[in-house]
PDB file of C-alpha atoms in Angstrom:
ATOM      1  CA  MET S1353    -126.869 -29.684  22.982  1.00  0.00           C
ATOM      2  CA  GLY S1354    -129.704 -27.193  22.970  1.00  0.00           C
ATOM      3  CA  LEU S1355    -129.660 -24.323  25.394  1.00  0.00           C
ATOM      4  CA  GLY S1356    -133.070 -25.310  26.648  1.00  0.00           C
ATOM      5  CA  LEU S1357    -131.687 -28.471  28.140  1.00  0.00           C
ATOM      6  CA  LEU S1358    -128.931 -26.538  29.884  1.00  0.00           C
ATOM      7  CA  VAL S1359    -131.253 -24.074  31.573  1.00  0.00           C
ATOM      8  CA  LEU S1360    -133.905 -26.605  32.469  1.00  0.00           C
ATOM      9  CA  ALA S1361    -131.200 -28.726  34.026  1.00  0.00           C
ATOM     10  CA  GLY S1362    -130.547 -25.935  36.553  1.00  0.00           C
ATOM     11  CA  PRO S1363    -128.411 -27.544  39.234  1.00  0.00           C
ATOM     12  CA  ALA S1364    -127.462 -30.255  36.761  1.00  0.00           C
ATOM     13  CA  LEU S1365    -125.193 -27.665  35.161  1.00  0.00           C
ATOM     14  CA  ALA S1366    -122.665 -28.880  37.698  1.00  0.00           C
ATOM     15  CA  ASP S1367    -122.557 -32.106  35.719  1.00  0.00           C
ATOM     16  CA  ARG S1368    -121.341 -30.013  32.793  1.00  0.00           C
ATOM     17  CA  PRO S1369    -120.886 -31.132  29.615  1.00  0.00           C
ATOM     18  CA  TYR S1370    -120.669 -27.701  28.129  1.00  0.00           C
ATOM     19  CA  PRO S1371    -120.585 -27.145  24.398  1.00  0.00           C
ATOM     20  CA  GLU S1372    -116.888 -27.458  23.593  1.00  0.00           C
ATOM     21  CA  GLN S1373    -116.760 -24.510  21.211  1.00  0.00           C
ATOM     22  CA  TYR S1374    -117.556 -22.113  24.071  1.00  0.00           C
ATOM     23  CA  LEU S1375    -115.050 -23.743  26.381  1.00  0.00           C
ATOM     24  CA  LEU S1376    -112.428 -23.262  23.670  1.00  0.00           C
ATOM     25  CA  VAL S1377    -113.267 -19.546  23.450  1.00  0.00           C
ATOM     26  CA  PHE S1378    -112.940 -19.263  27.224  1.00  0.00           C
ATOM     27  CA  GLU S1379    -109.694 -21.223  27.454  1.00  0.00           C
ATOM     28  CA  ALA S1380    -108.112 -19.292  24.575  1.00  0.00           C
ATOM     29  CA  CYS S1381    -108.465 -16.119  26.600  1.00  0.00           C
ATOM     30  CA  VAL S1382    -107.756 -17.212  30.180  1.00  0.00           C
ATOM     31  CA  THR S1383    -105.080 -19.879  29.813  1.00  0.00           C
ATOM     32  CA  ASP S1384    -102.038 -17.599  29.816  1.00  0.00           C
ATOM     33  CA  ALA S1385    -103.703 -14.495  31.207  1.00  0.00           C
ATOM     34  CA  THR S1386    -102.292 -12.714  34.223  1.00  0.00           C
ATOM     35  CA  ALA S1387    -104.631 -11.569  36.963  1.00  0.00           C
ATOM     36  CA  ASP S1388    -104.663  -8.100  35.403  1.00  0.00           C
ATOM     37  CA  GLN S1389    -105.721  -9.549  32.041  1.00  0.00           C
ATOM     38  CA  LEU S1390    -108.404 -11.977  33.224  1.00  0.00           C
ATOM     39  CA  MET S1391    -111.266  -9.499  33.363  1.00  0.00           C
ATOM     40  CA  GLN S1392    -110.817  -8.812  29.647  1.00  0.00           C
ATOM     41  CA  CYS S1393    -112.037 -12.378  29.099  1.00  0.00           C
ATOM     42  CA  VAL S1394    -115.360 -11.938  30.906  1.00  0.00           C
ATOM     43  CA  GLY S1395    -118.278 -12.400  28.555  1.00  0.00           C
ATOM     44  CA  ASP S1396    -116.320 -13.783  25.602  1.00  0.00           C
ATOM     45  CA  ALA S1397    -117.733 -17.307  25.800  1.00  0.00           C
ATOM     46  CA  ALA S1398    -121.235 -16.067  26.647  1.00  0.00           C
ATOM     47  CA  SER S1399    -121.168 -13.680  23.677  1.00  0.00           C
ATOM     48  CA  ALA S1400    -119.986 -16.432  21.332  1.00  0.00           C
ATOM     49  CA  CYS S1401    -122.808 -18.622  22.610  1.00  0.00           C
ATOM     50  CA  MET S1402    -125.419 -15.885  22.188  1.00  0.00           C
ATOM     51  CA  GLU S1403    -124.281 -15.267  18.625  1.00  0.00           C
ATOM     52  CA  ALA S1404    -124.136 -18.933  17.613  1.00  0.00           C
ATOM     53  CA  GLU S1405    -127.185 -20.458  19.269  1.00  0.00           C
ATOM     54  CA  PRO S1406    -130.570 -20.152  17.527  1.00  0.00           C
ATOM     55  CA  ASP S1407    -132.197 -18.928  20.741  1.00  0.00           C
ATOM     56  CA  GLY S1408    -129.091 -17.118  21.974  1.00  0.00           C
ATOM     57  CA  GLN S1409    -130.724 -13.689  21.737  1.00  0.00           C
ATOM     58  CA  THR S1410    -133.751 -14.657  23.814  1.00  0.00           C
ATOM     59  CA  THR S1411    -133.968 -14.137  27.563  1.00  0.00           C
ATOM     60  CA  PHE S1412    -133.780 -17.876  27.981  1.00  0.00           C
ATOM     61  CA  GLY S1413    -130.784 -18.201  25.657  1.00  0.00           C
ATOM     62  CA  MET S1414    -128.846 -15.272  27.118  1.00  0.00           C
ATOM     63  CA  THR S1415    -129.342 -16.657  30.612  1.00  0.00           C
ATOM     64  CA  ALA S1416    -128.147 -20.094  29.524  1.00  0.00           C
ATOM     65  CA  CYS S1417    -125.099 -18.675  27.748  1.00  0.00           C
ATOM     66  CA  MET S1418    -124.095 -16.600  30.766  1.00  0.00           C
ATOM     67  CA  MET S1419    -124.559 -19.588  33.070  1.00  0.00           C
ATOM     68  CA  ILE S1420    -122.380 -21.690  30.781  1.00  0.00           C
ATOM     69  CA  GLU S1421    -119.575 -19.159  31.058  1.00  0.00           C
ATOM     70  CA  ALA S1422    -120.149 -18.717  34.796  1.00  0.00           C
ATOM     71  CA  GLY S1423    -119.619 -22.465  35.033  1.00  0.00           C
ATOM     72  CA  PHE S1424    -116.292 -22.134  33.223  1.00  0.00           C
ATOM     73  CA  TRP S1425    -115.158 -19.514  35.740  1.00  0.00           C
ATOM     74  CA  ASP S1426    -116.396 -21.663  38.620  1.00  0.00           C
ATOM     75  CA  ASP S1427    -114.476 -24.655  37.267  1.00  0.00           C
ATOM     76  CA  ARG S1428    -111.368 -22.487  36.991  1.00  0.00           C
ATOM     77  CA  LEU S1429    -111.821 -21.279  40.563  1.00  0.00           C
ATOM     78  CA  ASN S1430    -112.165 -24.830  41.842  1.00  0.00           C
ATOM     79  CA  ALA S1431    -109.139 -25.987  39.849  1.00  0.00           C
ATOM     80  CA  MET S1432    -106.917 -23.199  41.196  1.00  0.00           C
ATOM     81  CA  TRP S1433    -108.134 -23.450  44.803  1.00  0.00           C
ATOM     82  CA  PRO S1434    -105.597 -26.125  45.899  1.00  0.00           C
ATOM     83  CA  ASP S1435    -102.753 -24.039  44.440  1.00  0.00           C
ATOM     84  CA  VAL S1436    -103.972 -20.911  46.218  1.00  0.00           C
ATOM     85  CA  GLN S1437    -104.247 -22.808  49.493  1.00  0.00           C
ATOM     86  CA  ALA S1438    -100.746 -24.231  49.037  1.00  0.00           C
ATOM     87  CA  ALA S1439     -99.334 -20.771  48.303  1.00  0.00           C
ATOM     88  CA  VAL S1440    -100.759 -19.178  51.445  1.00  0.00           C
ATOM     89  CA  ARG S1441     -99.760 -22.182  53.552  1.00  0.00           C
ATOM     90  CA  ALA S1442     -96.202 -21.858  52.255  1.00  0.00           C
ATOM     91  CA  ASP S1443     -96.205 -18.171  53.184  1.00  0.00           C
ATOM     92  CA  ASP S1444     -97.562 -19.059  56.627  1.00  0.00           C
ATOM     93  CA  ALA S1445     -94.856 -21.696  57.083  1.00  0.00           C
ATOM     94  CA  ALA S1446     -92.186 -19.160  56.160  1.00  0.00           C
ATOM     95  CA  GLU S1447     -93.391 -16.867  58.938  1.00  0.00           C
ATOM     96  CA  ALA S1448     -94.314 -19.504  61.507  1.00  0.00           C
ATOM     97  CA  GLY S1449     -91.224 -18.746  63.573  1.00  0.00           C
ATOM     98  CA  ILE S1450     -91.832 -15.009  63.738  1.00  0.00           C
ATOM     99  CA  ALA S1451     -93.632 -13.761  66.847  1.00  0.00           C
ATOM    100  CA  GLU S1452     -94.725 -17.296  67.687  1.00  0.00           C
ATOM    101  CA  GLY S1453     -96.641 -17.590  64.420  1.00  0.00           C
ATOM    102  CA  ALA S1454     -98.754 -14.498  65.048  1.00  0.00           C
ATOM    103  CA  PHE S1455     -98.439 -13.485  61.398  1.00  0.00           C
ATOM    104  CA  ALA S1456     -99.036 -16.948  59.948  1.00  0.00           C
ATOM    105  CA  GLN S1457    -102.789 -16.500  59.540  1.00  0.00           C
ATOM    106  CA  ARG S1458    -103.168 -16.532  55.774  1.00  0.00           C
ATOM    107  CA  ALA S1459    -104.620 -20.018  55.284  1.00  0.00           C
ATOM    108  CA  GLU S1460    -107.306 -19.526  57.901  1.00  0.00           C
ATOM    109  CA  ALA S1461    -108.125 -16.045  56.610  1.00  0.00           C
ATOM    110  CA  LEU S1462    -108.347 -17.337  53.029  1.00  0.00           C
ATOM    111  CA  LEU S1463    -110.836 -20.045  53.987  1.00  0.00           C
ATOM    112  CA  THR S1464    -112.924 -17.586  56.003  1.00  0.00           C
ATOM    113  CA  ALA S1465    -112.901 -15.114  53.117  1.00  0.00           C
ATOM    114  CA  GLN S1466    -113.859 -17.776  50.577  1.00  0.00           C
ATOM    115  CA  ARG S1467    -116.787 -18.976  52.641  1.00  0.00           C
ATOM    116  CA  ALA S1468    -117.964 -15.405  53.159  1.00  0.00           C
ATOM    117  CA  TRP S1469    -117.519 -14.645  49.453  1.00  0.00           C
ATOM    118  CA  ILE S1470    -119.694 -17.609  48.440  1.00  0.00           C
ATOM    119  CA  ALA S1471    -122.467 -16.442  50.772  1.00  0.00           C
ATOM    120  CA  PHE S1472    -122.100 -12.849  49.554  1.00  0.00           C
ATOM    121  CA  ARG S1473    -122.124 -13.842  45.870  1.00  0.00           C
ATOM    122  CA  ASP S1474    -125.231 -15.947  46.333  1.00  0.00           C
ATOM    123  CA  ALA S1475    -127.019 -13.210  48.300  1.00  0.00           C
ATOM    124  CA  GLU S1476    -125.968 -10.455  45.893  1.00  0.00           C
ATOM    125  CA  CYS S1477    -127.144 -12.426  42.867  1.00  0.00           C
ATOM    126  CA  ALA S1478    -130.409 -13.278  44.630  1.00  0.00           C
ATOM    127  CA  LEU S1479    -130.847  -9.540  45.170  1.00  0.00           C
ATOM    128  CA  ASP S1480    -130.220  -8.833  41.487  1.00  0.00           C
ATOM    129  CA  TYR S1481    -132.855 -11.456  40.664  1.00  0.00           C
ATOM    130  CA  ALA S1482    -135.349 -10.042  43.162  1.00  0.00           C
ATOM    131  CA  LEU S1483    -134.897  -6.438  42.055  1.00  0.00           C
ATOM    132  CA  TRP S1484    -136.503  -7.275  38.719  1.00  0.00           C
ATOM    133  CA  GLY S1485    -139.664  -8.583  40.401  1.00  0.00           C
ATOM    134  CA  ALA S1486    -141.747 -10.488  37.870  1.00  0.00           C
ATOM    135  CA  GLY S1487    -139.758  -9.092  34.951  1.00  0.00           C
ATOM    136  CA  SER S1488    -138.075 -11.464  32.553  1.00  0.00           C
ATOM    137  CA  MET S1489    -134.766  -9.621  32.990  1.00  0.00           C
ATOM    138  CA  ARG S1490    -134.386 -11.127  36.453  1.00  0.00           C
ATOM    139  CA  SER S1491    -132.888 -14.337  35.077  1.00  0.00           C
ATOM    140  CA  ILE S1492    -130.405 -12.409  32.942  1.00  0.00           C
ATOM    141  CA  ALA S1493    -129.477 -10.153  35.873  1.00  0.00           C
ATOM    142  CA  ALA S1494    -128.834 -13.098  38.185  1.00  0.00           C
ATOM    143  CA  ALA S1495    -126.812 -14.987  35.573  1.00  0.00           C
ATOM    144  CA  SER S1496    -124.778 -11.886  34.770  1.00  0.00           C
ATOM    145  CA  CYS S1497    -124.135 -11.344  38.465  1.00  0.00           C
ATOM    146  CA  LYS S1498    -122.883 -14.891  38.959  1.00  0.00           C
ATOM    147  CA  LEU S1499    -120.677 -14.659  35.874  1.00  0.00           C
ATOM    148  CA  ASP S1500    -119.167 -11.310  36.843  1.00  0.00           C
ATOM    149  CA  MET S1501    -118.671 -12.082  40.512  1.00  0.00           C
ATOM    150  CA  THR S1502    -117.130 -15.496  39.892  1.00  0.00           C
ATOM    151  CA  ALA S1503    -114.746 -14.077  37.306  1.00  0.00           C
ATOM    152  CA  ALA S1504    -113.743 -11.313  39.714  1.00  0.00           C
ATOM    153  CA  ARG S1505    -113.075 -13.891  42.428  1.00  0.00           C
ATOM    154  CA  VAL S1506    -110.887 -15.904  40.069  1.00  0.00           C
ATOM    155  CA  GLN S1507    -108.961 -12.730  39.318  1.00  0.00           C
ATOM    156  CA  ARG S1508    -108.511 -12.007  43.040  1.00  0.00           C
ATOM    157  CA  LEU S1509    -107.297 -15.532  43.765  1.00  0.00           C
ATOM    158  CA  GLN S1510    -104.957 -15.394  40.766  1.00  0.00           C
ATOM    159  CA  THR S1511    -103.246 -12.387  42.361  1.00  0.00           C
ATOM    160  CA  LEU S1512    -102.323 -14.645  45.276  1.00  0.00           C
ATOM    161  CA  LEU S1513    -100.464 -16.943  42.886  1.00  0.00           C
ATOM    162  CA  GLU S1514     -98.493 -14.210  41.145  1.00  0.00           C
ATOM    163  CA  PRO S1515     -95.393 -12.517  42.541  1.00  0.00           C
ATOM    164  CA  MET S1516     -96.041  -9.196  44.234  1.00  0.00           C
TER     165      MET S1516
END
């Protein structure tokens, strides 16, 4: 699949199919990684894509490659979300009898934080895009922002699944 089709598809990226070789690079790094190790994986799949694709070193290609990897992180976030919710609900249930449940607020706080994070990520990446004005770097900046912020959110949520 050419990168041009991926970028032109825009919102259709949600339909995936990503080039498997880049997914394999991503999965090889993140599959057994702890939260502390996850950030070492950021950019691996995008870099592999930029090196392998004929237009991978163009603005268009770099943007597409970063969006491909951002999609991998987003998929990982969505896949782990039910487990994160279950973990905080279990912690809430364990404390439900203490002080009439006053401390059992994790699930609600998690949902509020996630909704706020989505809005913040989108606004922050829109800012990165806007800061470049008419410059061609704006697409790269926005894609890099989405990749980095989504990976960081996955790392944060992973900490909620690991023992303290």
